[in-house]
Short mmCIF file of C-alpha atoms and ligand atoms in Angstrom, two decimals:
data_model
loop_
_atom_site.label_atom_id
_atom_site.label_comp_id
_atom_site.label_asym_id
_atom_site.label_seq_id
_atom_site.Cartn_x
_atom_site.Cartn_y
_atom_site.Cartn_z
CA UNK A 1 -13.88 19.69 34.60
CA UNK A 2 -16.06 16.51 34.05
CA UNK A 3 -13.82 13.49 33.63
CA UNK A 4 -15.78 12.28 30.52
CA UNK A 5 -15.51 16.25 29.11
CA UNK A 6 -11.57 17.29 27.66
CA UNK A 7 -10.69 20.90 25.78
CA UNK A 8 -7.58 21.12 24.07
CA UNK A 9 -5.74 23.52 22.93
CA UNK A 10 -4.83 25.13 19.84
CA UNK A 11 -2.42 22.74 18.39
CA UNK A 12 -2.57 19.44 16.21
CA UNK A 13 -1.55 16.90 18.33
CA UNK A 14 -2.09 13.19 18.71
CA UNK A 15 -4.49 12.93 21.66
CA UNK A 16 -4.84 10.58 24.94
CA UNK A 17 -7.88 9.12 23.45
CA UNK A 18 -5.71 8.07 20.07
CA UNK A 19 -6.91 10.59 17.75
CA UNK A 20 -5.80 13.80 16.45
CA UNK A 21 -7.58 17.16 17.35
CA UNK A 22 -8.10 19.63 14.95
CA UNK A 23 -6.51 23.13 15.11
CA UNK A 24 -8.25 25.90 17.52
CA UNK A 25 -10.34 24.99 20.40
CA UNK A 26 -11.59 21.81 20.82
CA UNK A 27 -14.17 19.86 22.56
CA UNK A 28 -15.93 16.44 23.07
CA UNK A 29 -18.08 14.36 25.62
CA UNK A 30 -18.95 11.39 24.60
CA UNK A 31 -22.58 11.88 24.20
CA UNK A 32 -22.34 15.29 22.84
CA UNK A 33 -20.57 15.08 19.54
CA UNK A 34 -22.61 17.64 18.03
CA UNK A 35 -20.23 20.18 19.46
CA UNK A 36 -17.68 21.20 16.58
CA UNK A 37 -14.97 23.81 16.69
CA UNK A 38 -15.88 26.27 13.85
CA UNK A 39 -12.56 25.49 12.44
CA UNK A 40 -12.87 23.81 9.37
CA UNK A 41 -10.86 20.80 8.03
CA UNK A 42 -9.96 18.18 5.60
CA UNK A 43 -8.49 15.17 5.30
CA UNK A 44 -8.18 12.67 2.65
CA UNK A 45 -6.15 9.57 1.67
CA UNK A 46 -2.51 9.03 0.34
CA UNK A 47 -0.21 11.61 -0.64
CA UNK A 48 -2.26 12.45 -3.64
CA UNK A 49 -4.84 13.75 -0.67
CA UNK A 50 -2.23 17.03 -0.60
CA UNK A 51 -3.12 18.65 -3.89
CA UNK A 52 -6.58 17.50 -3.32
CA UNK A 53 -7.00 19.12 -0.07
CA UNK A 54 -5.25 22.32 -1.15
CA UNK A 55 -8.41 22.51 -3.87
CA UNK A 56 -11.19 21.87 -0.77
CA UNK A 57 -9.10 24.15 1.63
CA UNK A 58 -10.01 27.23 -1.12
CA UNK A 59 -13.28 25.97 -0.65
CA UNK A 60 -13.86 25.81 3.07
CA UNK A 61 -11.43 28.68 3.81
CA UNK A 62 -13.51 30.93 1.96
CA UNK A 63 -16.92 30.23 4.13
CA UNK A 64 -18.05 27.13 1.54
CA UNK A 65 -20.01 24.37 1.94
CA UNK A 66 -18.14 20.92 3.01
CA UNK A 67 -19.98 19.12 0.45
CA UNK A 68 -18.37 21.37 -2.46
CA UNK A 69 -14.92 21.15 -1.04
CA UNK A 70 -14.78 17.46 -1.00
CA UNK A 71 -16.32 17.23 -4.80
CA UNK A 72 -13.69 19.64 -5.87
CA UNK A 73 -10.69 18.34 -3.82
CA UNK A 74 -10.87 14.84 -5.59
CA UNK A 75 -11.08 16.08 -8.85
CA UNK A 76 -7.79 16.84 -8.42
CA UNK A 77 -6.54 13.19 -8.19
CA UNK A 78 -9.28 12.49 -10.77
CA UNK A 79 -7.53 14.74 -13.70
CA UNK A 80 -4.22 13.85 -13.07
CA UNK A 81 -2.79 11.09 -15.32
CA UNK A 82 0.13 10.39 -13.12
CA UNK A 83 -2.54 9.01 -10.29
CA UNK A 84 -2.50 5.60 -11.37
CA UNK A 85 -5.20 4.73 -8.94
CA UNK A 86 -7.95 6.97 -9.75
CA UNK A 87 -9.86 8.82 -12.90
CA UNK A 88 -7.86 9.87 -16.27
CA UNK A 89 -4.65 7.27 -16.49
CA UNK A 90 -6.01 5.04 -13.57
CA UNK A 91 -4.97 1.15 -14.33
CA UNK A 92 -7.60 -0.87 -16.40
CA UNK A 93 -8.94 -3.86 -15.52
CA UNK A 94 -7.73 -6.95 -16.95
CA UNK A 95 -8.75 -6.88 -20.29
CA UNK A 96 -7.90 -3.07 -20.36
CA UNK A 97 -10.62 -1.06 -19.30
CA UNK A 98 -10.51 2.17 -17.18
CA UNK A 99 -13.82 1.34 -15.15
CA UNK A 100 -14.41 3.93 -12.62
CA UNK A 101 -16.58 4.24 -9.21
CA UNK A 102 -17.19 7.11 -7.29
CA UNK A 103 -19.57 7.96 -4.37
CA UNK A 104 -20.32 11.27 -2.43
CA UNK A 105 -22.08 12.05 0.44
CA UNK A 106 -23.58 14.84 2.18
CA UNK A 107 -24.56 16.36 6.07
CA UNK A 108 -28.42 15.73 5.12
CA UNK A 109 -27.16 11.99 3.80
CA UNK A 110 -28.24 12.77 1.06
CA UNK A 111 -25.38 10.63 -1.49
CA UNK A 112 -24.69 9.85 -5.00
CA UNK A 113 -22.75 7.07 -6.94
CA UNK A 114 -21.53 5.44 -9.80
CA UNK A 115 -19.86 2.34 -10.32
CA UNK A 116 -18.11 0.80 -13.07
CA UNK A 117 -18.50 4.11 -15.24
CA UNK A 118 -16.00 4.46 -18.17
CA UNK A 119 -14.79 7.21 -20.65
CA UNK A 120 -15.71 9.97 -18.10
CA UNK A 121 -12.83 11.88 -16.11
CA UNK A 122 -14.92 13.17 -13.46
CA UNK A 123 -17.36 10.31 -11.73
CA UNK A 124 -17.28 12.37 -8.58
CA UNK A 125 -19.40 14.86 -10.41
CA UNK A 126 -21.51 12.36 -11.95
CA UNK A 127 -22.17 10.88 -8.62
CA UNK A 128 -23.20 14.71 -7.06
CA UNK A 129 -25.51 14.68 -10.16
CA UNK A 130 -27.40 11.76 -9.55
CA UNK A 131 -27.93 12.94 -5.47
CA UNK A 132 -28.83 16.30 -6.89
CA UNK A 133 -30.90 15.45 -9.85
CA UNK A 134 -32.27 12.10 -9.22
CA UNK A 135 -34.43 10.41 -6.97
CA UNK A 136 -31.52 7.00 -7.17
CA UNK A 137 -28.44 6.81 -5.18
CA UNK A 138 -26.58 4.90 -7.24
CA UNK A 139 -26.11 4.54 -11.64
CA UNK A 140 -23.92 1.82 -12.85
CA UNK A 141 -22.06 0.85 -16.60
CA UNK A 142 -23.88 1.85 -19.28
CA UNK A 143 -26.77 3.48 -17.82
CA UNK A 144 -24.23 5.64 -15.87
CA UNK A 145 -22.70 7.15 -18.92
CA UNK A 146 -25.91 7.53 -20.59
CA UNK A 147 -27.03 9.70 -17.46
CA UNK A 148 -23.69 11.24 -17.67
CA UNK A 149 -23.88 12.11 -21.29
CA UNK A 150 -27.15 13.61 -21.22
CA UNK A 151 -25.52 15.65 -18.34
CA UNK A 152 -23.42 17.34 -20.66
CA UNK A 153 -19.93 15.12 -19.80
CA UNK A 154 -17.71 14.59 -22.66
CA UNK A 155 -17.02 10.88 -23.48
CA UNK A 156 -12.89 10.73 -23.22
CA UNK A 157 -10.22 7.59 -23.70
CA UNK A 158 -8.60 7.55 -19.92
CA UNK A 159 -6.46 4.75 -21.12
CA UNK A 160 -3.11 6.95 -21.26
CA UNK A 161 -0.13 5.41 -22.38
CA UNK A 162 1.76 4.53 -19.30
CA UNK A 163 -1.47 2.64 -17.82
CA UNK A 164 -1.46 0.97 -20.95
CA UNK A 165 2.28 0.13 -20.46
CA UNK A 166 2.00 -1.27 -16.81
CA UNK A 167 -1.30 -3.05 -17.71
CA UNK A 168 0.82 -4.96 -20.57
CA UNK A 169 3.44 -5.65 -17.67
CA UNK A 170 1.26 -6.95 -15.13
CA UNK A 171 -0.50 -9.19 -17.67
CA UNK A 172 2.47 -10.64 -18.96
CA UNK A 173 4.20 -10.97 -15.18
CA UNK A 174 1.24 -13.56 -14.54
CA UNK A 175 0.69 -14.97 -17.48
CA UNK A 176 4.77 -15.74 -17.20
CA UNK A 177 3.74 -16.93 -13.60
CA UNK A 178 1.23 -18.80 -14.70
CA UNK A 179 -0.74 -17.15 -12.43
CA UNK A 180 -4.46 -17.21 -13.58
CA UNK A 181 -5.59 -20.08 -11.94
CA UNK A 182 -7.73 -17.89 -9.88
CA UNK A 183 -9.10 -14.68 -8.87
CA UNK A 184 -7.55 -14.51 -5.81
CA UNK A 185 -3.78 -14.34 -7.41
CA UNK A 186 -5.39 -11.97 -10.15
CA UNK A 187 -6.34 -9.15 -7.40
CA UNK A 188 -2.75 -9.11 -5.67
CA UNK A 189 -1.25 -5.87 -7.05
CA UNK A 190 -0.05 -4.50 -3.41
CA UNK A 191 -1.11 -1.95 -2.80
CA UNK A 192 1.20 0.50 -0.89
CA UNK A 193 2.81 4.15 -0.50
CA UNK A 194 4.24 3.33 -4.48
CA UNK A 195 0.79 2.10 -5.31
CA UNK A 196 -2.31 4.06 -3.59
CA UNK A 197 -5.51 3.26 -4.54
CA UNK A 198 -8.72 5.31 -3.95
CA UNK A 199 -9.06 8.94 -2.84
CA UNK A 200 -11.44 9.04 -0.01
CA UNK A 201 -11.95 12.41 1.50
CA UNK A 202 -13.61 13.75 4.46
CA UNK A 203 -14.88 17.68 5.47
CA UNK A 204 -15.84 20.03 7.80
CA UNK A 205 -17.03 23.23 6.87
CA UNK A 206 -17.50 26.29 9.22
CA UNK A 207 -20.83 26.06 9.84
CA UNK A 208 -20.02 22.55 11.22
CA UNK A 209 -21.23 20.45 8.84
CA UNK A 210 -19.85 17.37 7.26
CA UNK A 211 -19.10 15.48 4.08
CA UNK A 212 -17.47 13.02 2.19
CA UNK A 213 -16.23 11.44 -1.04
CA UNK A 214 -14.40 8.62 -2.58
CA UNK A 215 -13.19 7.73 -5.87
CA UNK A 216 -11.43 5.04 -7.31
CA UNK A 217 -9.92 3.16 -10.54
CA UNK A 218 -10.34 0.23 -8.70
CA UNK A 219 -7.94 -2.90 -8.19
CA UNK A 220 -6.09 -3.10 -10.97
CA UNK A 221 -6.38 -5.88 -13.09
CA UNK A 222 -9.74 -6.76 -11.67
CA UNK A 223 -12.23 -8.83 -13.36
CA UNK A 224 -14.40 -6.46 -16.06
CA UNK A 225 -17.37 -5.43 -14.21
CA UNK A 226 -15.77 -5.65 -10.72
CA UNK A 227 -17.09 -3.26 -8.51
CA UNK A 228 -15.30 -2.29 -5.14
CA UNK A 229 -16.35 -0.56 -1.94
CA UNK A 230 -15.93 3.10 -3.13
CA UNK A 231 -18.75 3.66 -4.61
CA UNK A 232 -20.55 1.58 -1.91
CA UNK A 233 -22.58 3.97 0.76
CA UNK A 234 -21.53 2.60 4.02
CA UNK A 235 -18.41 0.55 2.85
CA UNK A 236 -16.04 2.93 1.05
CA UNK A 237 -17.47 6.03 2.44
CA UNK A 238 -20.16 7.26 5.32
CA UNK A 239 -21.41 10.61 6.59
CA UNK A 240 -23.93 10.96 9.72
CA UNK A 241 -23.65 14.53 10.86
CA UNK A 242 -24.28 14.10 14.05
CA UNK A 243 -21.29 12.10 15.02
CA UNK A 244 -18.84 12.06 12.08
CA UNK A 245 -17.74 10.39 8.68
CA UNK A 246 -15.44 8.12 7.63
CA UNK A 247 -13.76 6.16 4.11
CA UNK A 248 -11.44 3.31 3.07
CA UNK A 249 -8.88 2.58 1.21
CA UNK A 250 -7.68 -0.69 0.24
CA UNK A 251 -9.11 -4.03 -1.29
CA UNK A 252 -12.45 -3.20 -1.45
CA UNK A 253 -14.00 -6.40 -1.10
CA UNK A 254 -12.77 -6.91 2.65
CA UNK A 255 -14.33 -3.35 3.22
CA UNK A 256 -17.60 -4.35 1.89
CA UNK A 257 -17.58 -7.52 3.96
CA UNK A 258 -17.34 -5.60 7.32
CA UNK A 259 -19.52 -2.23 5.94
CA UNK A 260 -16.23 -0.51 6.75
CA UNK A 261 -16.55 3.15 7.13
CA UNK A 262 -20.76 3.06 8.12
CA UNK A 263 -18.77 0.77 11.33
CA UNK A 264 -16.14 3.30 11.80
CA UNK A 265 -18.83 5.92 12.03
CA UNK A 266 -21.08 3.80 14.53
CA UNK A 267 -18.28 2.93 17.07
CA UNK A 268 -17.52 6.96 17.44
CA UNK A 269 -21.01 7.01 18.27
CA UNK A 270 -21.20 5.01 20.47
CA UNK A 271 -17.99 6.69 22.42
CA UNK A 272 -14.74 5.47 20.56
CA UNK A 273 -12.50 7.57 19.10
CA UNK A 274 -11.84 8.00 15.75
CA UNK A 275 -8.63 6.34 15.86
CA UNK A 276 -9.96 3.52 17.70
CA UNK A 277 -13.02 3.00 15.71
CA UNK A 278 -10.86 3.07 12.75
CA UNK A 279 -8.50 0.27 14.60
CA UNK A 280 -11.38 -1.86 15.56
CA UNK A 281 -12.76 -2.65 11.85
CA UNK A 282 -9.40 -3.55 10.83
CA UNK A 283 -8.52 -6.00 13.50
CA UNK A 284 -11.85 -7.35 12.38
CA UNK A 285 -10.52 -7.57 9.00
CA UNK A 286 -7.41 -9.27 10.24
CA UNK A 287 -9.48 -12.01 12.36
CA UNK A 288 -11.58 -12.91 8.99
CA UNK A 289 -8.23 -12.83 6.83
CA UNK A 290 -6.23 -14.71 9.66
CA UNK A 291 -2.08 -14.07 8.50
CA UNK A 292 -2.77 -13.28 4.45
CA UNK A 293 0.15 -11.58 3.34
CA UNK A 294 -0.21 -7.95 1.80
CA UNK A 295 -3.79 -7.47 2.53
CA UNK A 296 -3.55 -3.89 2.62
CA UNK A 297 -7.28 -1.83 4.02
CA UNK A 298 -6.86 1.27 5.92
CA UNK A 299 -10.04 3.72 7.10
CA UNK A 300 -9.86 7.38 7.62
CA UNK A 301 -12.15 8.95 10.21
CA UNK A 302 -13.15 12.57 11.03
CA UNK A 303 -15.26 13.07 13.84
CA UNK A 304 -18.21 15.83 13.94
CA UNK A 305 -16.02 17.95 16.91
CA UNK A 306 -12.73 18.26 14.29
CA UNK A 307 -10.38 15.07 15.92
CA UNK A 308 -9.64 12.66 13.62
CA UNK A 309 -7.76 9.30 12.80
CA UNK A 310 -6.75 6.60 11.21
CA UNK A 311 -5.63 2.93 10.97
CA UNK A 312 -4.67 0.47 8.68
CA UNK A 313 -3.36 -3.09 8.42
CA UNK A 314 -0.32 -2.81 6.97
CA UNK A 315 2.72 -0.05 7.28
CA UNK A 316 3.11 2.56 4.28
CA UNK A 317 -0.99 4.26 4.59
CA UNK A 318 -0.31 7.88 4.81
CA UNK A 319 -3.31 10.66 5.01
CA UNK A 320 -3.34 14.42 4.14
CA UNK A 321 -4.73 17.14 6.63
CA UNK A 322 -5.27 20.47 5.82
CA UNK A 323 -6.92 23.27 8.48
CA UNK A 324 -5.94 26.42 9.28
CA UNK A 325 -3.31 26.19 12.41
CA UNK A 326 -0.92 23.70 10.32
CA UNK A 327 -1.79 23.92 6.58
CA UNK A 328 -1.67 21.29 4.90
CA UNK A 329 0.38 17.94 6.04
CA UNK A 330 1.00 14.53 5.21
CA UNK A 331 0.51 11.90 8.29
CA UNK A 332 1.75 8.04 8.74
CA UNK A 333 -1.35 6.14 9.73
CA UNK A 334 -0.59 4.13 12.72
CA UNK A 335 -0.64 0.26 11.72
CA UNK A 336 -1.41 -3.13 13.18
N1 LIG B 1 -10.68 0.46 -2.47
C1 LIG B 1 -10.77 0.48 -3.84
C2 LIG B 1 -11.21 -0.78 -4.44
O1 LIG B 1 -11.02 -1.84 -3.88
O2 LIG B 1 -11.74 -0.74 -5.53
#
């Protein structure tokens, strides 16, 4: 055996190289990471990645295309008010909007988005419309409802109760503070294990292709109009099917700043692992931040052969995996 070429066998495991390998028989060179295992897989972000994966595994498990498992996995999250961090009952921004952005990408890279959409449940779907049906990649505000509307989406309040409640509280806890002297206190809501943000979610179907998505409420309590990375091709989310695809979670704005995931997919090209690539943008992150306290960003990455991995600045990131050796299982992402 080549000393640049491993197999391993059928069993999740956390690899030499730092990464996980997927159920069944795997492979990888460097240099040849258009091998893939035939065993398809999904991962996604935070405990709330579990339900969402168990709606993509139906998907893949049946034969389907990665690209419709990883729209229909996030819905999950998207519909369900007690996610306070994405879709229907996600937090508002501070003067109590739901503003949502969503972004989806595909094995041809072909992508959609929409940022700072409101009254719709579903932006993940919007965003697949506009790569399906448009010749743009990306429909913001109003002009993303419109398109939405005339898409056939019903215009809903996602302003449930409870948001409303801990919108009121987190207003009033700064204002008591005295807090809004600048943006910088505004956008520290931690965010943790109690307090995910964004789904991102990444697939591999069994005919070896790859895709991703992302969706997000946002930071709550951001300024009206704030957009973050997730809807941002290349930041919150990236899919090259040659190599492998990648998404964040976290305060957006350091994501955007380093093109996050588009990075994490580049460094497994260029030989890391996914683990390691994953590692590398956030101790970038951490140099540019120096010792800020409760900067929370953590990346997901699932290369084209099945490994995958995961890294994030602070302790508490967890990720969901779902394939067909070990169901469907909650990880702790290793931290700095
Ligand atoms: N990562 C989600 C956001 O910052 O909006």
């Amino acid at each position: 055996m080549s000393s640049r070429r491993r197999f391993i066998k059928n069993t999740t495991l956390y690899s030499a190289f730092g990464g996980f390998i997927a159920a069944g028989e795997a492979s990888y060179a460097a240099g040849s990471l258009s091998k893939h295992t035939n065993e398809p897989i999904v991962i996604s972000t935070w405990n709330h990645g579990l339900p969402a994966n168990a709606a993509a595994w139906e998907i893949l498990n049946n034969g389907g295309k990665a690209i419709d498992a990883v729209e229909a996995g996030v819905k999950v999250p998207e519909a369900d008010p007690n996610v306070r961090s994405v879709g229907y009952g996600g937090y508002p921004d501070r003067d109590g909007n739901v503003t949502l952005d969503a972004c989806i990408m595909d094995e041809n890279q072909q992508c959609g988005s929409v940022a700072c959409l409101e009254h719709i449940k579903h932006p993940i779907s919007v965003a697949r419309l506009v790569m399906d049906k448009t010749p743009h990649v990306m429909l913001v505000g109003e002009g993303a409802l419109e398109f939405a509307m005339n898409q056939g989406f019903k215009k809903e309040n996602l302003l449930t109760p409870e948001s409303l409640k801990g919108w009121r509280s987190i207003r009033k806890e700064l204002e008591t503070k005295k807090a809004i002297v600048n943006i910088e206190n505004e956008r520290q809501t931690i965010i943790s294990e109690d307090n995910h943000d964004t789904i991102g979610m990444l697939a591999l179907d069994v005919a070896g292709n790859l895709s991703g998505s992302c969706t997000t409420s946002g930071a709550a309590n951001k300024l009206h109009g704030r957009v973050g990375d997730s809807p941002i091709i290349g930041a919150g989310l990236f899919v090259d099917n040659e190599i492998g695809a990648a998404c964040a979670t976290g305060l957006g704005e350091e994501v955007i700043k380093q093109a996050g995931s588009a990075m994490v997919v580049e460094l497994m090209r260029n030989g890391r692992d996914p683990e390691s690539a994953c590692k590398e943008i956030v101790q970038r992150i951490i140099k540019t931040n120096g010792a800020k306290k409760d900067l929370q960003v953590g990346f997901l990455a699932l290369r084209k052969d099945g490994a995958y991995g995961a890294f994030s600045i602070l302790k508490g990131f967890n990720f969901a995996v779902f394939d067909a050796k070990n169901g469907n299982k909650l990880i702790d992402s290793p931290f700095s």
